Coordinates of C-alpha atoms in Angstrom, one line a residue:
X37 CA 0.2 -0.1 0.1
X38 CA 1.1 3.2 -0.8
X39 CA 2.1 6.0 1.6
X40 CA 0.1 9.3 2.2
X41 CA 3.0 11.0 1.1
X42 CA 3.7 9.0 -2.3
X43 CA -0.4 9.3 -3.1
X44 CA -0.2 13.6 -2.5
X45 CA 3.2 13.3 -4.6
X46 CA 1.2 11.7 -7.4
X47 CA -1.3 14.5 -7.2
X48 CA 1.3 17.1 -7.5
X49 CA 3.0 15.4 -10.5
X50 CA -0.2 15.3 -12.1
X51 CA -0.1 18.8 -13.2
X52 CA 2.6 21.2 -15.0
X53 CA 4.3 23.4 -14.2
X54 CA 5.5 22.3 -10.8
X55 CA 5.3 24.4 -7.8
X56 CA 8.4 25.4 -5.7
X57 CA 9.4 22.4 -3.8
X58 CA 11.8 21.5 -1.3
X59 CA 14.4 19.3 -1.6
X60 CA 13.4 16.6 0.5
X61 CA 10.4 16.2 -1.7
X62 CA 12.5 15.4 -5.1
X63 CA 13.1 11.9 -4.7
X64 CA 8.9 10.8 -4.1
X65 CA 8.1 13.2 -6.5
X66 CA 10.2 11.5 -9.2
X67 CA 9.3 8.3 -8.2
X68 CA 5.5 9.1 -8.6
X69 CA 6.5 10.9 -12.3
X70 CA 8.2 7.5 -13.2
X71 CA 5.4 5.2 -11.9
X72 CA 2.6 7.3 -13.8
X73 CA 4.9 7.8 -17.0
X74 CA 5.0 11.6 -16.8
X75 CA 8.3 12.0 -18.9
X76 CA 7.6 15.7 -19.2
X77 CA 7.3 16.0 -15.6
X78 CA 10.7 14.1 -14.9
X79 CA 12.5 16.7 -17.4
X80 CA 11.4 19.3 -15.2
X81 CA 12.7 17.9 -11.8
X82 CA 16.3 16.7 -13.7
X83 CA 16.4 20.4 -14.7
X84 CA 16.1 21.4 -11.0
X85 CA 17.7 18.4 -9.1
X86 CA 19.0 19.7 -5.9
X87 CA 21.7 16.9 -5.5
X88 CA 24.8 15.8 -7.0
X89 CA 23.8 12.5 -7.6
X90 CA 20.5 10.4 -9.2
X91 CA 20.4 7.1 -8.9
X92 CA 17.5 5.3 -11.0
X93 CA 17.8 2.3 -9.6
X94 CA 17.7 3.5 -5.8
X95 CA 14.8 5.7 -6.7
X96 CA 12.4 3.3 -8.9
X97 CA 14.1 0.0 -8.9
X98 CA 12.7 -1.2 -5.8
X99 CA 8.9 -0.4 -6.6
X100 CA 7.2 -3.7 -7.7
X101 CA 4.7 -1.6 -9.5
X102 CA 6.9 -0.3 -12.1
X103 CA 7.0 -4.1 -13.9
X104 CA 3.7 -3.0 -15.6
X105 CA 4.1 0.6 -16.7
X106 CA 6.5 1.6 -19.9
X107 CA 9.5 3.4 -18.7
X108 CA 11.7 3.9 -21.7
X109 CA 10.2 7.3 -22.4
X110 CA 10.4 8.4 -18.6
X111 CA 14.4 7.1 -18.8
X112 CA 15.2 8.6 -22.1
X113 CA 13.2 12.3 -20.8
X114 CA 16.2 12.0 -18.0
X115 CA 18.8 11.7 -20.4
X116 CA 17.9 14.3 -22.6
X117 CA 17.0 16.7 -19.5
X118 CA 20.4 16.0 -18.6
X119 CA 21.9 17.0 -22.0
X120 CA 19.8 20.3 -22.1
X121 CA 21.3 21.1 -18.7
X122 CA 24.8 20.8 -20.2
X123 CA 24.0 22.8 -23.0
X124 CA 22.7 25.6 -20.9
X125 CA 25.8 25.5 -18.6
X126 CA 28.1 25.8 -21.9
X127 CA 25.9 28.9 -23.1
X128 CA 25.0 30.3 -20.3
X129 CA 28.6 30.3 -17.7
X130 CA 25.9 31.6 -14.8
X131 CA 23.8 28.7 -14.6
X132 CA 24.8 26.6 -11.5
X133 CA 23.4 22.9 -11.8
X134 CA 24.1 20.5 -8.8
X135 CA 23.5 17.1 -10.9
X136 CA 26.9 15.6 -11.8
X137 CA 26.4 11.7 -11.7
X138 CA 23.4 10.2 -13.5
X139 CA 23.5 6.4 -12.0
X140 CA 22.0 4.0 -14.4
X141 CA 23.4 0.9 -13.5
X142 CA 20.9 -1.9 -12.7
X143 CA 18.1 -0.4 -13.9
X144 CA 17.3 -2.9 -16.9
X145 CA 17.2 -5.8 -14.6
X146 CA 14.8 -4.1 -11.8
X147 CA 12.8 -2.0 -14.3
X148 CA 13.2 -2.7 -18.0
X149 CA 13.6 -6.5 -18.2
X150 CA 10.0 -7.2 -16.5
X151 CA 7.7 -5.8 -19.3
X152 CA 7.5 -5.9 -23.3
X153 CA 6.9 -1.8 -23.2
X154 CA 10.2 -1.2 -20.3
X155 CA 13.5 0.0 -21.2
X156 CA 15.9 -2.5 -22.5
X157 CA 19.8 -2.5 -21.8
X158 CA 19.9 -2.2 -25.6
X159 CA 17.6 1.2 -26.0
X160 CA 19.2 2.5 -22.9
X161 CA 22.6 2.1 -25.0
X162 CA 21.6 3.7 -27.7
X163 CA 19.8 6.4 -26.0
X164 CA 22.9 7.1 -24.0
X165 CA 25.3 7.1 -27.2
X166 CA 23.0 9.3 -29.0
X167 CA 23.2 12.0 -26.6
X168 CA 26.9 11.6 -26.1
X169 CA 27.0 12.7 -29.7
X170 CA 24.9 15.2 -29.6
X171 CA 26.5 16.8 -26.6
X172 CA 29.8 16.9 -28.3
X173 CA 28.3 18.0 -31.5
X174 CA 27.0 21.1 -29.9
X175 CA 30.1 21.8 -28.0
X176 CA 31.9 21.9 -31.5
X177 CA 29.2 24.3 -33.3
X178 CA 29.7 26.4 -29.9
X179 CA 33.3 26.6 -30.7
X180 CA 33.4 27.5 -34.2
X181 CA 30.6 30.3 -33.1
X182 CA 33.1 31.5 -30.6
X183 CA 35.8 31.6 -32.9
X184 CA 34.1 33.4 -35.2
X185 CA 33.1 36.0 -33.2
X186 CA 36.4 36.4 -31.6
X187 CA 38.4 36.6 -35.2
X188 CA 41.7 38.2 -33.2
X189 CA 42.9 35.9 -30.7
X190 CA 44.5 32.6 -31.5
X191 CA 42.8 29.5 -31.5
X192 CA 44.6 28.2 -28.5
X193 CA 43.3 31.6 -26.7
X194 CA 39.8 30.8 -28.2
X195 CA 40.0 27.3 -26.5
X196 CA 41.6 28.9 -23.2
X197 CA 38.5 31.7 -22.9
X198 CA 35.7 28.7 -23.8
X199 CA 34.1 27.9 -20.5
X200 CA 34.4 24.3 -19.2
X201 CA 31.7 22.7 -17.8
X202 CA 32.4 20.0 -15.1
X203 CA 30.2 17.7 -17.2
X204 CA 28.2 14.9 -16.0
X205 CA 29.4 11.3 -15.4
X206 CA 26.8 8.4 -16.6
X207 CA 27.4 5.1 -15.3
X208 CA 25.5 2.6 -16.8
X209 CA 25.3 -1.0 -18.4
X210 CA 26.2 -0.9 -22.2
X211 CA 24.9 -3.6 -24.5
X212 CA 26.2 -3.4 -28.2
X213 CA 25.5 -5.6 -31.1
X214 CA 25.6 -4.7 -35.1
X215 CA 22.8 -2.3 -35.0
X216 CA 24.1 -0.2 -32.0
X217 CA 28.2 -0.9 -32.8
X218 CA 29.0 2.7 -34.7
X219 CA 27.0 4.7 -32.6
X220 CA 28.4 3.6 -29.2
X221 CA 32.0 3.5 -31.0
X222 CA 31.4 7.3 -31.9
X223 CA 29.9 8.2 -28.7
X224 CA 32.9 6.6 -26.3
X225 CA 35.4 8.0 -28.8
X226 CA 33.8 11.4 -28.2
X227 CA 34.5 10.9 -24.5
X228 CA 37.6 13.0 -24.1
X229 CA 36.0 16.4 -25.6
X230 CA 32.3 15.7 -24.5
X231 CA 31.2 16.8 -21.1
X232 CA 28.6 13.9 -20.9
X233 CA 31.0 10.9 -19.8
X234 CA 30.2 7.4 -20.0
X235 CA 31.5 5.5 -17.3
X236 CA 30.8 1.6 -18.3
X237 CA 29.9 -0.8 -15.2
X238 CA 29.2 -3.7 -17.1
X239 CA 29.6 -4.4 -21.2
X240 CA 28.2 -7.2 -23.2
X241 CA 28.3 -7.5 -26.9
X242 CA 26.6 -9.7 -28.8
X243 CA 27.6 -10.8 -32.7
X244 CA 30.2 -8.3 -33.2
X245 CA 34.0 -8.9 -34.5
X246 CA 36.9 -9.2 -32.3
X247 CA 38.6 -6.2 -33.5
X248 CA 35.2 -4.3 -33.1
X249 CA 35.0 -5.6 -29.2
X250 CA 38.8 -4.3 -29.3
X251 CA 37.9 -1.0 -30.2
X252 CA 35.2 -0.3 -28.0
X253 CA 37.5 -1.8 -25.1
X254 CA 39.9 0.6 -25.7
X255 CA 37.8 3.7 -25.3
X256 CA 36.1 2.6 -22.2
X257 CA 37.2 4.2 -18.8
X258 CA 39.8 1.8 -17.3
X259 CA 38.6 2.7 -13.5
X260 CA 34.8 1.6 -13.5
X261 CA 34.6 -1.7 -15.3
X262 CA 33.8 -4.7 -13.8
X263 CA 31.7 -7.1 -16.1
X264 CA 32.4 -8.1 -19.6
X265 CA 30.2 -10.7 -21.3
X266 CA 30.8 -11.4 -25.0
X267 CA 28.1 -13.9 -26.6
X268 CA 27.9 -15.6 -29.9
X269 CA 30.7 -13.6 -31.3
X270 CA 32.1 -16.6 -33.1
X271 CA 35.5 -15.7 -31.6
X272 CA 37.1 -19.0 -31.1
X273 CA 40.4 -19.2 -29.5
X274 CA 42.0 -16.9 -31.9
X275 CA 39.5 -14.2 -31.1
X276 CA 39.8 -14.8 -27.5
X277 CA 43.4 -14.5 -27.5
X278 CA 43.3 -11.1 -29.5
X279 CA 40.8 -9.7 -26.8
X280 CA 42.1 -10.7 -23.4
X281 CA 45.4 -8.3 -23.6
X282 CA 43.1 -5.6 -23.5
X283 CA 41.1 -6.6 -20.9
X284 CA 44.4 -6.2 -18.4
X285 CA 44.3 -2.5 -18.3
X286 CA 40.8 -2.4 -16.2
X287 CA 41.9 -3.2 -12.7
X288 CA 38.4 -3.8 -11.1
X289 CA 37.3 -6.3 -14.0
X290 CA 35.6 -8.9 -11.4
X291 CA 33.6 -10.9 -14.1
X292 CA 34.2 -12.5 -17.7
X293 CA 31.4 -14.3 -19.7
X294 CA 32.5 -15.7 -23.1
X295 CA 29.6 -17.9 -24.2
X296 CA 28.6 -19.6 -27.6
X297 CA 31.6 -18.2 -29.0
X298 CA 33.4 -21.6 -30.4
X299 CA 35.9 -21.8 -28.1
X300 CA 37.2 -25.3 -28.6
X301 CA 40.6 -26.6 -27.5
X302 CA 39.7 -30.4 -27.6
X303 CA 42.2 -31.2 -30.2
X304 CA 45.0 -29.0 -29.9
X305 CA 47.6 -28.6 -32.6
X306 CA 51.1 -27.0 -31.6
X307 CA 50.1 -23.5 -32.5
X308 CA 46.6 -24.2 -30.7
X309 CA 48.4 -25.4 -27.7
X310 CA 50.5 -22.0 -27.9
X311 CA 47.4 -20.0 -28.0
X312 CA 45.7 -21.6 -25.1
X313 CA 48.9 -20.9 -22.9
X314 CA 48.6 -17.2 -24.1
X315 CA 45.2 -17.1 -22.9
X316 CA 45.8 -18.6 -19.6
X317 CA 48.5 -15.9 -19.2
X318 CA 46.3 -13.4 -20.0
X319 CA 43.7 -14.6 -17.6
X320 CA 46.3 -14.7 -15.0
X321 CA 46.9 -10.9 -15.5
X322 CA 43.5 -10.0 -14.5
X323 CA 43.9 -9.8 -11.0
X324 CA 40.5 -8.9 -9.5
X325 CA 38.7 -11.8 -11.5
X326 CA 36.2 -13.9 -9.6
X327 CA 33.5 -14.9 -11.8
X328 CA 34.3 -16.7 -15.1
X329 CA 31.5 -18.3 -17.8
X330 CA 32.8 -20.1 -20.4
X331 CA 29.4 -22.0 -21.5
X332 CA 29.6 -24.2 -24.5
X333 CA 33.1 -23.9 -25.0
X334 CA 34.7 -27.0 -25.9
X335 CA 37.4 -27.7 -23.1
X336 CA 37.6 -31.5 -22.8
X337 CA 40.6 -32.6 -20.8
X338 CA 41.9 -29.1 -20.5
X339 CA 40.3 -27.2 -17.8
X340 CA 43.5 -27.2 -15.8
X341 CA 45.4 -25.5 -18.8
X342 CA 42.5 -22.6 -19.2
X343 CA 42.9 -21.8 -15.0
X344 CA 46.5 -22.5 -14.3
X345 CA 47.6 -19.0 -14.5
X346 CA 44.9 -17.5 -12.3
X347 CA 46.1 -15.7 -9.1
X348 CA 43.0 -15.8 -6.9
X349 CA 40.3 -18.1 -6.4
X350 CA 37.1 -17.8 -8.5
X351 CA 34.0 -17.6 -6.3
X352 CA 31.7 -18.3 -9.5
X353 CA 32.5 -20.8 -12.4
X354 CA 29.9 -21.5 -15.2
X355 CA 30.9 -24.2 -17.4
X356 CA 27.5 -25.5 -19.3
X357 CA 27.8 -27.9 -21.9
X358 CA 31.7 -27.5 -21.9
X359 CA 32.3 -31.4 -22.5
X360 CA 34.1 -31.9 -19.6
X361 CA 35.4 -35.2 -18.5
X362 CA 36.5 -36.7 -15.1
X363 CA 40.0 -35.2 -15.1
X364 CA 38.4 -32.0 -15.5
X365 CA 36.4 -32.1 -12.0
X366 CA 39.1 -33.8 -10.4
X367 CA 41.5 -31.0 -11.0
X368 CA 39.0 -28.6 -9.9
X369 CA 38.0 -30.6 -6.7
X370 CA 41.8 -30.3 -5.8
X371 CA 42.6 -26.5 -7.0
X372 CA 42.2 -23.7 -4.8
X373 CA 39.0 -22.5 -6.3
X374 CA 37.0 -25.3 -4.7
X375 CA 36.5 -24.1 -1.3
X376 CA 35.8 -20.5 -2.4
X377 CA 33.1 -21.4 -5.0
X378 CA 29.7 -19.6 -4.5
X379 CA 28.0 -20.3 -7.6
X380 CA 28.9 -23.5 -10.0
X381 CA 27.2 -24.7 -13.0
X382 CA 28.0 -27.8 -14.8
X383 CA 24.7 -28.1 -16.5
X384 CA 24.8 -29.7 -20.1
X385 CA 27.1 -33.0 -18.9
X386 CA 26.3 -36.5 -18.9
X387 CA 26.3 -37.7 -15.0
X388 CA 25.0 -41.1 -15.7
X389 CA 28.5 -42.1 -16.7
X390 CA 31.8 -41.8 -15.3
X391 CA 31.1 -38.2 -14.1
X392 CA 29.1 -38.4 -11.3
X393 CA 31.9 -39.6 -8.8
X394 CA 34.0 -36.4 -9.8
X395 CA 31.3 -34.4 -9.1
X396 CA 30.3 -35.9 -5.8
X397 CA 34.0 -35.2 -4.7
X398 CA 33.9 -31.5 -6.2
X399 CA 30.9 -31.2 -4.2
X400 CA 32.1 -32.1 -0.9
X401 CA 35.1 -29.7 -1.5
X402 CA 32.7 -26.6 -2.0
X403 CA 30.2 -27.4 0.4
X404 CA 31.2 -24.8 2.5
X405 CA 30.8 -22.0 0.3
X406 CA 28.4 -23.1 -2.7
X407 CA 25.2 -20.9 -2.6
X408 CA 24.1 -21.9 -6.2
X409 CA 24.2 -25.2 -8.1
X410 CA 23.0 -25.8 -11.5
X411 CA 22.8 -29.4 -13.1
X412 CA 20.2 -28.9 -15.6
X413 CA 19.9 -31.4 -18.5
X414 CA 22.5 -33.8 -16.8
X415 CA 21.0 -37.1 -17.9
X416 CA 20.3 -37.9 -14.2
X417 CA 17.8 -40.6 -13.0
X418 CA 16.6 -41.7 -9.9
X419 CA 19.4 -43.2 -8.7
X420 CA 22.0 -40.8 -9.7
X421 CA 20.3 -38.5 -7.4
X422 CA 19.9 -40.7 -4.5
X423 CA 23.8 -41.2 -5.0
X424 CA 24.6 -37.1 -4.8
X425 CA 21.8 -36.5 -2.4
X426 CA 24.0 -37.2 1.1
X427 CA 26.7 -34.8 -0.4
X428 CA 24.1 -32.0 -1.3
X429 CA 22.9 -32.0 2.1
X430 CA 26.3 -31.0 3.2
X431 CA 26.2 -27.9 1.3
X432 CA 24.4 -26.3 4.2
X433 CA 24.4 -22.6 2.7
X434 CA 22.9 -23.6 -0.7
X435 CA 20.2 -21.1 -1.9
X436 CA 19.7 -22.2 -5.8
X437 CA 19.6 -26.0 -7.2
X438 CA 19.0 -26.5 -10.5
X439 CA 17.9 -30.0 -11.9
X440 CA 15.7 -29.2 -14.9
X441 CA 15.6 -31.3 -17.7
X442 CA 16.9 -34.7 -15.7
X443 CA 14.8 -37.9 -15.8
X444 CA 13.2 -38.1 -12.2
X445 CA 10.5 -39.6 -10.9
X446 CA 8.2 -37.9 -8.6
X447 CA 9.0 -39.9 -5.9
X448 CA 12.6 -38.9 -6.2
X449 CA 11.7 -35.3 -6.3
X450 CA 9.4 -35.6 -3.2
X451 CA 12.1 -37.3 -1.5
X452 CA 14.6 -34.5 -2.5
X453 CA 12.2 -32.2 -1.1
X454 CA 11.6 -33.7 2.1
X455 CA 15.3 -34.2 2.8
X456 CA 16.5 -30.7 1.5
X457 CA 13.9 -28.9 4.0
X458 CA 17.1 -28.7 6.5
X459 CA 18.9 -26.5 4.5
X460 CA 17.9 -23.0 6.1
X461 CA 19.2 -20.8 3.2
X462 CA 17.6 -22.6 0.4
X463 CA 15.1 -20.4 -1.6
X464 CA 14.7 -21.5 -5.1
X465 CA 14.6 -25.1 -6.6
X466 CA 13.6 -25.8 -10.4
X467 CA 12.8 -29.5 -10.6
X468 CA 11.8 -31.3 -13.8
X469 CA 8.5 -32.5 -15.0
X470 CA 8.5 -35.9 -13.2
X471 CA 8.7 -39.1 -15.7
X472 CA 5.7 -40.3 -14.6
X473 CA 4.0 -37.1 -15.5
X474 CA 4.2 -37.6 -19.3
X475 CA 1.9 -40.1 -21.2
X476 CA 2.4 -41.8 -24.7
X477 CA 0.8 -39.5 -27.5
X478 CA 0.5 -41.4 -31.1
X479 CA 1.8 -38.8 -34.0
X480 CA 1.7 -39.2 -37.5
X481 CA 5.3 -39.7 -37.4
X482 CA 4.9 -42.1 -34.5
X483 CA 4.8 -42.2 -30.6
X484 CA 5.9 -39.3 -28.6
X485 CA 5.2 -38.0 -24.8
X486 CA 3.4 -35.0 -23.7
X487 CA 2.8 -33.9 -20.1
X488 CA -0.2 -35.2 -18.6
X489 CA -1.5 -31.8 -17.4
X490 CA -3.8 -33.2 -14.3
X491 CA -1.0 -35.6 -13.0
X492 CA 1.5 -32.7 -13.3
X493 CA -1.1 -30.3 -11.2
X494 CA -1.7 -32.6 -8.7
X495 CA 2.1 -33.1 -8.0
X496 CA 2.5 -29.3 -7.7
X497 CA -0.7 -29.2 -5.5
X498 CA 1.4 -31.8 -3.2
X499 CA 4.5 -30.2 -3.4
X500 CA 3.1 -27.2 -2.2
X501 CA 1.2 -29.1 0.8
X502 CA 4.6 -30.5 1.8
X503 CA 6.0 -27.1 2.1
X504 CA 3.2 -25.5 3.7
X505 CA 2.6 -28.4 6.3
X506 CA 6.5 -28.2 6.9
X507 CA 6.9 -24.3 7.5
X508 CA 8.9 -23.6 4.5
X509 CA 6.8 -21.3 2.5
X510 CA 9.9 -19.1 2.1
X511 CA 11.0 -21.6 -0.7
X512 CA 10.0 -21.5 -4.4
X513 CA 9.8 -24.8 -6.1
X514 CA 9.0 -24.9 -9.6
X515 CA 9.2 -27.0 -12.9
X516 CA 9.3 -23.9 -15.1
X517 CA 12.5 -22.3 -15.1
X518 CA 11.6 -18.9 -17.2
X519 CA 9.1 -18.0 -14.1
X520 CA 11.1 -16.9 -11.5
X521 CA 14.5 -15.2 -12.2
X522 CA 17.5 -16.9 -10.6
X523 CA 19.0 -14.6 -8.4
X524 CA 22.8 -13.3 -9.1
X525 CA 24.2 -14.6 -6.0
X526 CA 27.7 -13.6 -7.3
X527 CA 28.0 -9.9 -5.6
X528 CA 29.7 -7.4 -7.4

């Protein structure tokens, strides 16, 4: 239920122009204007913002109602208000604005990603890039106008006489693909001259070349970047070895994700063996690295070679569909990473074969730290889960368990439920549709199996009843991995 103050704020922002406002009301008025989709009011508020920092996540990210409201126009209006502020500061030296930092980090997760009309990371990146180019262009035009008016002084004197705005730093997560590459490249390359400074906290590149990724990385502020994610870029081992040297200039880089990028080190030739050693050395030159995701890379038997140069233990390691062999898991269980791991993703490996015992030994080593364990689509049947269950119960801090896509029965799932009730921090379990909840269905091409909705509904009710009777309604059990967003337990 909204507070009386918030209800009053919604009445105030319903009309323009706004009255004169005390500084302590700006935050609640901003929340109300954002919630009600009033971009013009937001521009007015930003134009007179009385504080040095405007953090969108703190102001609006926690409000659950925002899930059902469009946000793109609102966020773009905030960006344009900052652009207008910088133009006025340039042209009217007497103007004195307080706002110096616009923090947009985390906005997409809390606001945009919830609704089809919300602001995506791609949209916010493009809007910010256009704003940077616009500000830089206006500064150049302003400089030319001043130069024409001052024909006497030298160019250096004119430049010295030109008023310099302290500018505004924009902290953001940037997403780039082929559609947004050029505008983001231009925006970043104007960074040295523009009074709108992009400070990238998380950088994600999809489907662009290694050279294009390097061009962007070279233009990022080295003091800010903490996460890099490279997806579907077809880098291969060669492209990865091109990019990694450029990451060493980011001392705060804590997370590197290289997924679906065609990295294959299974059959090493002399030249590729040299490259894998080079990749290992370059990873070792990232002193703050704590999270590594090599999803869908082909690493069979080479995990040791990849990780051997790291100087500090990883806290998050995602190796889904990486074709690991027992030796890889054995190495990991004996490494200094194991007792530090908070998040481990081994989805897509066949634990019905020789990997089950190495997995059990690995989980024993990670049991005191592990918060998140993903074993989706791992060919596990009831007998495999039964063998693994005692070790799982030693993971006393476990919060998330993913078992979706394994061939488990209702009885095995209920047994897992009953026994994991003793894990005090367990919050979310994604279990598979039980094998006995399928029924045969004859198709034109033969027999297939479809979900028996009545049996599945009965199982769901039974699971809910067990949770309720045990007093553990704080745990979410679901067979749909897309319904509940998995929390990021790797804290940056």
